[in-house]
Each structure stands twice: as C-alpha cells, then as structure tokens.
Amino acid sequence: EKEHFLALMERLATGFFINIHAFCIMGNHFHILATGMELEAQEATSEELLRRYKLIFGKDAEPPQGSYESSGAIIPDPDGGLQRLRNRLGSVSRFVQELKQTFSRWYNKKHDRKGYLWEGRFKGVIVYQGEAQLICSSYIDLNPVRAGLVEVPEDYRWSSLGLRLRSPVRAGTLLHPLTLVDL
C-alpha cells in the first residue's frame, strides 16, 4: 500500500507544477515538503497543460471546459477551461487533494470498504526558503525514528532519505533539491 501511494505521488508530481523536496509515508499519515510552481503553471502553453493533465488522468482524458451547475449542465469558460487548468495544476492543495482522494478510492476498493480514509483536510504550512526548509525536511525524514520504526532515518524505505539512498535514479525523478538562500 505504501508502494502504491509512492507510485501515485510520483505520477501526480509529473503532472502538477510542484517540486517535492521531502516526504515520509507512515502507517496512518504522510508528510510532504513541496514547492508550488504557480508562475510556471500560469505561463504554460495549452499544449503543456493538456500533456500534464493526460499524465495524471490518462491519455484519453479531457479536462473540463467549464464549471457545472447544480443541474449538471456545464457553464463554458470563455477560454475553454485553460485558466481553470492552470490554477488546478499549479496548486499544492489540489495536488494533495488528488493524492488523498485517488489513494482513498484505490484503498477502499482493494479492502471492500466505503467512507473516508483520512481524518480531515491536510494541514499546510508555509515554510520560507533556507534554514526553515532544511529543518522541515529533517523533521520529515526523522518521523520514522521518532515513531520507533527504525534506528536511523536512512533505514526507512518510505521516506525521501530512504529513497535517495536505495534508489537514486527514482529519487532523482521525484525529488527536487532545496533552494537554500544565504541568511
């Protein structure tokens, strides 16, 4: 299940305009340190937006061209839904929402269950570049040590540090280095 969650996170990260710097998948929660690339999403071409959307939802998927009324009728966007797609794919919140919902649907189907899997909405915190990011990344990678699952953080395979050491190529496609600034 953790492997499925990691693979899903990798797939979604290829489509969303986000950079993942650190993560840790625990038994009942997860942590992700990510940077939203909103400017890149706003400047993306329609072709790039569609390419990314199809990476997330499948090669035959088409993004909504507008919003839906309560009756189910569509209200077309003047630009064919491009701005809506830019906002969606450039949002860390939407990335986490998609990750949680898609995993929940898979998990519920696999275990023949219904209902919510996660306790509530995710808790997002703004972390400024520099030392704060480094501290947050360390906090995330030390989570399994604090939980008593491993002696040293690099032994936990479901964290960014564990992935970097066990599978550097895979880590290189998912994880982006922190942008540390002089303080």
PDB file of N, CA and C in Angstrom, residues 103-164:
ATOM      1  N   PHE A 103      -5.880   7.835  -3.765  1.00  0.00           N
ATOM      2  CA  PHE A 103      -5.430   6.723  -2.927  1.00  0.00           C
ATOM      3  C   PHE A 103      -6.604   6.136  -2.145  1.00  0.00           C
ATOM      4  N   SER A 104      -7.460   6.988  -1.618  1.00  0.00           N
ATOM      5  CA  SER A 104      -8.618   6.514  -0.849  1.00  0.00           C
ATOM      6  C   SER A 104      -9.533   5.631  -1.691  1.00  0.00           C
ATOM      7  N   ARG A 105      -9.798   6.063  -2.931  1.00  0.00           N
ATOM      8  CA  ARG A 105     -10.644   5.244  -3.812  1.00  0.00           C
ATOM      9  C   ARG A 105      -9.998   3.881  -4.054  1.00  0.00           C
ATOM     10  N   TRP A 106      -8.693   3.855  -4.313  1.00  0.00           N
ATOM     11  CA  TRP A 106      -7.972   2.600  -4.547  1.00  0.00           C
ATOM     12  C   TRP A 106      -8.009   1.715  -3.294  1.00  0.00           C
ATOM     13  N   TYR A 107      -7.718   2.306  -2.151  1.00  0.00           N
ATOM     14  CA  TYR A 107      -7.670   1.561  -0.890  1.00  0.00           C
ATOM     15  C   TYR A 107      -9.046   0.988  -0.545  1.00  0.00           C
ATOM     16  N   ASN A 108     -10.087   1.800  -0.680  1.00  0.00           N
ATOM     17  CA  ASN A 108     -11.446   1.347  -0.374  1.00  0.00           C
ATOM     18  C   ASN A 108     -11.860   0.202  -1.293  1.00  0.00           C
ATOM     19  N   LYS A 109     -11.523   0.300  -2.560  1.00  0.00           N
ATOM     20  CA  LYS A 109     -11.864  -0.779  -3.493  1.00  0.00           C
ATOM     21  C   LYS A 109     -11.091  -2.052  -3.141  1.00  0.00           C
ATOM     22  N   LYS A 110      -9.812  -1.908  -2.853  1.00  0.00           N
ATOM     23  CA  LYS A 110      -8.969  -3.061  -2.521  1.00  0.00           C
ATOM     24  C   LYS A 110      -9.462  -3.777  -1.266  1.00  0.00           C
ATOM     25  N   HIS A 111      -9.926  -3.024  -0.283  1.00  0.00           N
ATOM     26  CA  HIS A 111     -10.343  -3.591   1.004  1.00  0.00           C
ATOM     27  C   HIS A 111     -11.866  -3.691   1.147  1.00  0.00           C
ATOM     28  N   ASP A 112     -12.569  -3.502   0.046  1.00  0.00           N
ATOM     29  CA  ASP A 112     -14.029  -3.611   0.025  1.00  0.00           C
ATOM     30  C   ASP A 112     -14.659  -2.808   1.169  1.00  0.00           C
ATOM     31  N   ARG A 113     -14.310  -1.546   1.215  1.00  0.00           N
ATOM     32  CA  ARG A 113     -14.829  -0.666   2.254  1.00  0.00           C
ATOM     33  C   ARG A 113     -15.315   0.626   1.632  1.00  0.00           C
ATOM     34  N   LYS A 114     -16.013   1.428   2.430  1.00  0.00           N
ATOM     35  CA  LYS A 114     -16.526   2.721   1.983  1.00  0.00           C
ATOM     36  C   LYS A 114     -16.184   3.765   3.032  1.00  0.00           C
ATOM     37  N   GLY A 115     -16.258   5.005   2.615  1.00  0.00           N
ATOM     38  CA  GLY A 115     -16.083   6.095   3.569  1.00  0.00           C
ATOM     39  C   GLY A 115     -14.724   6.743   3.485  1.00  0.00           C
ATOM     40  N   TYR A 116     -14.536   7.666   4.399  1.00  0.00           N
ATOM     41  CA  TYR A 116     -13.301   8.434   4.436  1.00  0.00           C
ATOM     42  C   TYR A 116     -12.144   7.584   4.939  1.00  0.00           C
ATOM     43  N   LEU A 117     -10.993   7.808   4.381  1.00  0.00           N
ATOM     44  CA  LEU A 117      -9.788   7.128   4.834  1.00  0.00           C
ATOM     45  C   LEU A 117      -8.958   8.067   5.706  1.00  0.00           C
ATOM     46  N   TRP A 118      -8.916   9.330   5.328  1.00  0.00           N
ATOM     47  CA  TRP A 118      -8.106  10.315   6.040  1.00  0.00           C
ATOM     48  C   TRP A 118      -8.977  11.052   7.042  1.00  0.00           C
ATOM     49  N   GLU A 119      -8.370  11.494   8.105  1.00  0.00           N
ATOM     50  CA  GLU A 119      -9.108  12.127   9.189  1.00  0.00           C
ATOM     51  C   GLU A 119      -9.713  13.465   8.794  1.00  0.00           C
ATOM     52  N   GLY A 120      -9.033  14.241   7.998  1.00  0.00           N
ATOM     53  CA  GLY A 120      -9.558  15.550   7.643  1.00  0.00           C
ATOM     54  C   GLY A 120      -8.722  16.182   6.560  1.00  0.00           C
ATOM     55  N   ARG A 121      -8.967  17.454   6.324  1.00  0.00           N
ATOM     56  CA  ARG A 121      -8.217  18.202   5.332  1.00  0.00           C
ATOM     57  C   ARG A 121      -6.756  18.247   5.762  1.00  0.00           C
ATOM     58  N   PHE A 122      -5.887  18.290   4.785  1.00  0.00           N
ATOM     59  CA  PHE A 122      -4.471  18.324   5.128  1.00  0.00           C
ATOM     60  C   PHE A 122      -4.119  19.653   5.780  1.00  0.00           C
ATOM     61  N   LYS A 123      -3.051  19.625   6.524  1.00  0.00           N
ATOM     62  CA  LYS A 123      -2.586  20.832   7.195  1.00  0.00           C
ATOM     63  C   LYS A 123      -1.375  21.355   6.439  1.00  0.00           C
ATOM     64  N   GLY A 124      -1.538  22.502   5.821  1.00  0.00           N
ATOM     65  CA  GLY A 124      -0.455  23.117   5.071  1.00  0.00           C
ATOM     66  C   GLY A 124       0.180  24.235   5.876  1.00  0.00           C
ATOM     67  N   VAL A 125       1.489  24.326   5.790  1.00  0.00           N
ATOM     68  CA  VAL A 125       2.236  25.361   6.493  1.00  0.00           C
ATOM     69  C   VAL A 125       3.200  25.990   5.499  1.00  0.00           C
ATOM     70  N   ILE A 126       3.272  27.305   5.485  1.00  0.00           N
ATOM     71  CA  ILE A 126       4.245  27.977   4.623  1.00  0.00           C
ATOM     72  C   ILE A 126       5.606  27.909   5.306  1.00  0.00           C
ATOM     73  N   VAL A 127       6.579  27.421   4.565  1.00  0.00           N
ATOM     74  CA  VAL A 127       7.945  27.320   5.069  1.00  0.00           C
ATOM     75  C   VAL A 127       8.820  28.159   4.143  1.00  0.00           C
ATOM     76  N   TYR A 128       9.522  29.119   4.695  1.00  0.00           N
ATOM     77  CA  TYR A 128      10.355  30.000   3.893  1.00  0.00           C
ATOM     78  C   TYR A 128      11.634  29.294   3.472  1.00  0.00           C
ATOM     79  N   GLN A 129      12.188  29.738   2.328  1.00  0.00           N
ATOM     80  CA  GLN A 129      13.423  29.143   1.825  1.00  0.00           C
ATOM     81  C   GLN A 129      14.549  29.330   2.824  1.00  0.00           C
ATOM     82  N   GLY A 130      15.461  28.368   2.799  1.00  0.00           N
ATOM     83  CA  GLY A 130      16.630  28.466   3.645  1.00  0.00           C
ATOM     84  C   GLY A 130      16.605  27.469   4.783  1.00  0.00           C
ATOM     85  N   GLU A 131      17.033  27.930   5.932  1.00  0.00           N
ATOM     86  CA  GLU A 131      17.169  27.073   7.102  1.00  0.00           C
ATOM     87  C   GLU A 131      15.848  26.413   7.499  1.00  0.00           C
ATOM     88  N   ALA A 132      14.744  27.133   7.363  1.00  0.00           N
ATOM     89  CA  ALA A 132      13.448  26.580   7.739  1.00  0.00           C
ATOM     90  C   ALA A 132      13.103  25.355   6.891  1.00  0.00           C
ATOM     91  N   GLN A 133      13.405  25.393   5.602  1.00  0.00           N
ATOM     92  CA  GLN A 133      13.178  24.234   4.737  1.00  0.00           C
ATOM     93  C   GLN A 133      14.042  23.050   5.148  1.00  0.00           C
ATOM     94  N   LEU A 134      15.273  23.327   5.481  1.00  0.00           N
ATOM     95  CA  LEU A 134      16.193  22.266   5.900  1.00  0.00           C
ATOM     96  C   LEU A 134      15.704  21.610   7.191  1.00  0.00           C
ATOM     97  N   ILE A 135      15.250  22.407   8.139  1.00  0.00           N
ATOM     98  CA  ILE A 135      14.727  21.886   9.400  1.00  0.00           C
ATOM     99  C   ILE A 135      13.460  21.066   9.144  1.00  0.00           C
ATOM    100  N   CYS A 136      12.583  21.570   8.289  1.00  0.00           N
ATOM    101  CA  CYS A 136      11.348  20.849   7.974  1.00  0.00           C
ATOM    102  C   CYS A 136      11.660  19.523   7.282  1.00  0.00           C
ATOM    103  N   SER A 137      12.589  19.523   6.357  1.00  0.00           N
ATOM    104  CA  SER A 137      12.996  18.298   5.666  1.00  0.00           C
ATOM    105  C   SER A 137      13.551  17.277   6.653  1.00  0.00           C
ATOM    106  N   SER A 138      14.365  17.735   7.589  1.00  0.00           N
ATOM    107  CA  SER A 138      14.911  16.840   8.615  1.00  0.00           C
ATOM    108  C   SER A 138      13.811  16.283   9.502  1.00  0.00           C
ATOM    109  N   TYR A 139      12.871  17.132   9.887  1.00  0.00           N
ATOM    110  CA  TYR A 139      11.732  16.695  10.700  1.00  0.00           C
ATOM    111  C   TYR A 139      10.981  15.573   9.987  1.00  0.00           C
ATOM    112  N   ILE A 140      10.752  15.748   8.698  1.00  0.00           N
ATOM    113  CA  ILE A 140      10.017  14.749   7.915  1.00  0.00           C
ATOM    114  C   ILE A 140      10.794  13.433   7.872  1.00  0.00           C
ATOM    115  N   ASP A 141      12.073  13.492   7.552  1.00  0.00           N
ATOM    116  CA  ASP A 141      12.868  12.264   7.439  1.00  0.00           C
ATOM    117  C   ASP A 141      13.108  11.583   8.786  1.00  0.00           C
ATOM    118  N   LEU A 142      13.002  12.314   9.889  1.00  0.00           N
ATOM    119  CA  LEU A 142      13.183  11.724  11.220  1.00  0.00           C
ATOM    120  C   LEU A 142      11.895  11.140  11.798  1.00  0.00           C
ATOM    121  N   ASN A 143      10.777  11.318  11.124  1.00  0.00           N
ATOM    122  CA  ASN A 143       9.492  10.837  11.612  1.00  0.00           C
ATOM    123  C   ASN A 143       9.504   9.353  11.973  1.00  0.00           C
ATOM    124  N   PRO A 144      10.024   8.460  11.122  1.00  0.00           N
ATOM    125  CA  PRO A 144      10.021   7.034  11.484  1.00  0.00           C
ATOM    126  C   PRO A 144      10.937   6.700  12.658  1.00  0.00           C
ATOM    127  N   VAL A 145      11.965   7.504  12.891  1.00  0.00           N
ATOM    128  CA  VAL A 145      12.839   7.295  14.060  1.00  0.00           C
ATOM    129  C   VAL A 145      12.067   7.650  15.324  1.00  0.00           C
ATOM    130  N   ARG A 146      11.371   8.794  15.306  1.00  0.00           N
ATOM    131  CA  ARG A 146      10.567   9.208  16.464  1.00  0.00           C
ATOM    132  C   ARG A 146       9.463   8.203  16.754  1.00  0.00           C
ATOM    133  N   ALA A 147       8.944   7.554  15.703  1.00  0.00           N
ATOM    134  CA  ALA A 147       7.877   6.569  15.877  1.00  0.00           C
ATOM    135  C   ALA A 147       8.415   5.208  16.300  1.00  0.00           C
ATOM    136  N   GLY A 148       9.735   5.056  16.377  1.00  0.00           N
ATOM    137  CA  GLY A 148      10.335   3.797  16.800  1.00  0.00           C
ATOM    138  C   GLY A 148      10.341   2.716  15.727  1.00  0.00           C
ATOM    139  N   LEU A 149      10.196   3.099  14.465  1.00  0.00           N
ATOM    140  CA  LEU A 149      10.165   2.114  13.379  1.00  0.00           C
ATOM    141  C   LEU A 149      11.558   1.711  12.905  1.00  0.00           C
ATOM    142  N   VAL A 150      12.504   2.636  13.016  1.00  0.00           N
ATOM    143  CA  VAL A 150      13.889   2.373  12.616  1.00  0.00           C
ATOM    144  C   VAL A 150      14.829   3.080  13.582  1.00  0.00           C
ATOM    145  N   GLU A 151      16.076   2.640  13.578  1.00  0.00           N
ATOM    146  CA  GLU A 151      17.095   3.281  14.428  1.00  0.00           C
ATOM    147  C   GLU A 151      17.643   4.554  13.786  1.00  0.00           C
ATOM    148  N   VAL A 152      17.847   4.482  12.464  1.00  0.00           N
ATOM    149  CA  VAL A 152      18.387   5.632  11.730  1.00  0.00           C
ATOM    150  C   VAL A 152      17.457   5.927  10.551  1.00  0.00           C
ATOM    151  N   PRO A 153      17.285   7.181  10.198  1.00  0.00           N
ATOM    152  CA  PRO A 153      16.280   7.547   9.202  1.00  0.00           C
ATOM    153  C   PRO A 153      16.512   6.933   7.821  1.00  0.00           C
ATOM    154  N   GLU A 154      17.753   6.725   7.459  1.00  0.00           N
ATOM    155  CA  GLU A 154      18.015   6.170   6.125  1.00  0.00           C
ATOM    156  C   GLU A 154      17.553   4.722   5.970  1.00  0.00           C
ATOM    157  N   ASP A 155      17.227   4.051   7.072  1.00  0.00           N
ATOM    158  CA  ASP A 155      16.719   2.673   7.002  1.00  0.00           C
ATOM    159  C   ASP A 155      15.236   2.599   6.664  1.00  0.00           C
ATOM    160  N   TYR A 156      14.540   3.715   6.682  1.00  0.00           N
ATOM    161  CA  TYR A 156      13.105   3.705   6.393  1.00  0.00           C
ATOM    162  C   TYR A 156      12.902   3.923   4.893  1.00  0.00           C
ATOM    163  N   ARG A 157      12.392   2.932   4.220  1.00  0.00           N
ATOM    164  CA  ARG A 157      12.313   2.978   2.763  1.00  0.00           C
ATOM    165  C   ARG A 157      11.213   3.872   2.227  1.00  0.00           C
ATOM    166  N   TRP A 158      10.276   4.308   3.067  1.00  0.00           N
ATOM    167  CA  TRP A 158       9.145   5.104   2.590  1.00  0.00           C
ATOM    168  C   TRP A 158       9.333   6.591   2.888  1.00  0.00           C
ATOM    169  N   SER A 159      10.580   7.033   2.874  1.00  0.00           N
ATOM    170  CA  SER A 159      10.876   8.447   3.090  1.00  0.00           C
ATOM    171  C   SER A 159      11.816   8.927   1.987  1.00  0.00           C
ATOM    172  N   SER A 160      11.925  10.237   1.857  1.00  0.00           N
ATOM    173  CA  SER A 160      12.787  10.795   0.823  1.00  0.00           C
ATOM    174  C   SER A 160      14.243  10.385   1.040  1.00  0.00           C
ATOM    175  N   LEU A 161      14.696  10.376   2.285  1.00  0.00           N
ATOM    176  CA  LEU A 161      16.072   9.972   2.557  1.00  0.00           C
ATOM    177  C   LEU A 161      16.284   8.496   2.200  1.00  0.00           C
ATOM    178  N   GLY A 162      15.363   7.649   2.602  1.00  0.00           N
ATOM    179  CA  GLY A 162      15.459   6.232   2.254  1.00  0.00           C
ATOM    180  C   GLY A 162      15.435   6.008   0.753  1.00  0.00           C
ATOM    181  N   LEU A 163      14.585   6.737   0.043  1.00  0.00           N
ATOM    182  CA  LEU A 163      14.509   6.611  -1.414  1.00  0.00           C
ATOM    183  C   LEU A 163      15.799   7.080  -2.073  1.00  0.00           C
ATOM    184  N   ARG A 164      16.344   8.188  -1.584  1.00  0.00           N
ATOM    185  CA  ARG A 164      17.603   8.705  -2.161  1.00  0.00           C
ATOM    186  C   ARG A 164      18.741   7.690  -2.034  1.00  0.00           C
TER     187      ARG A 164
END
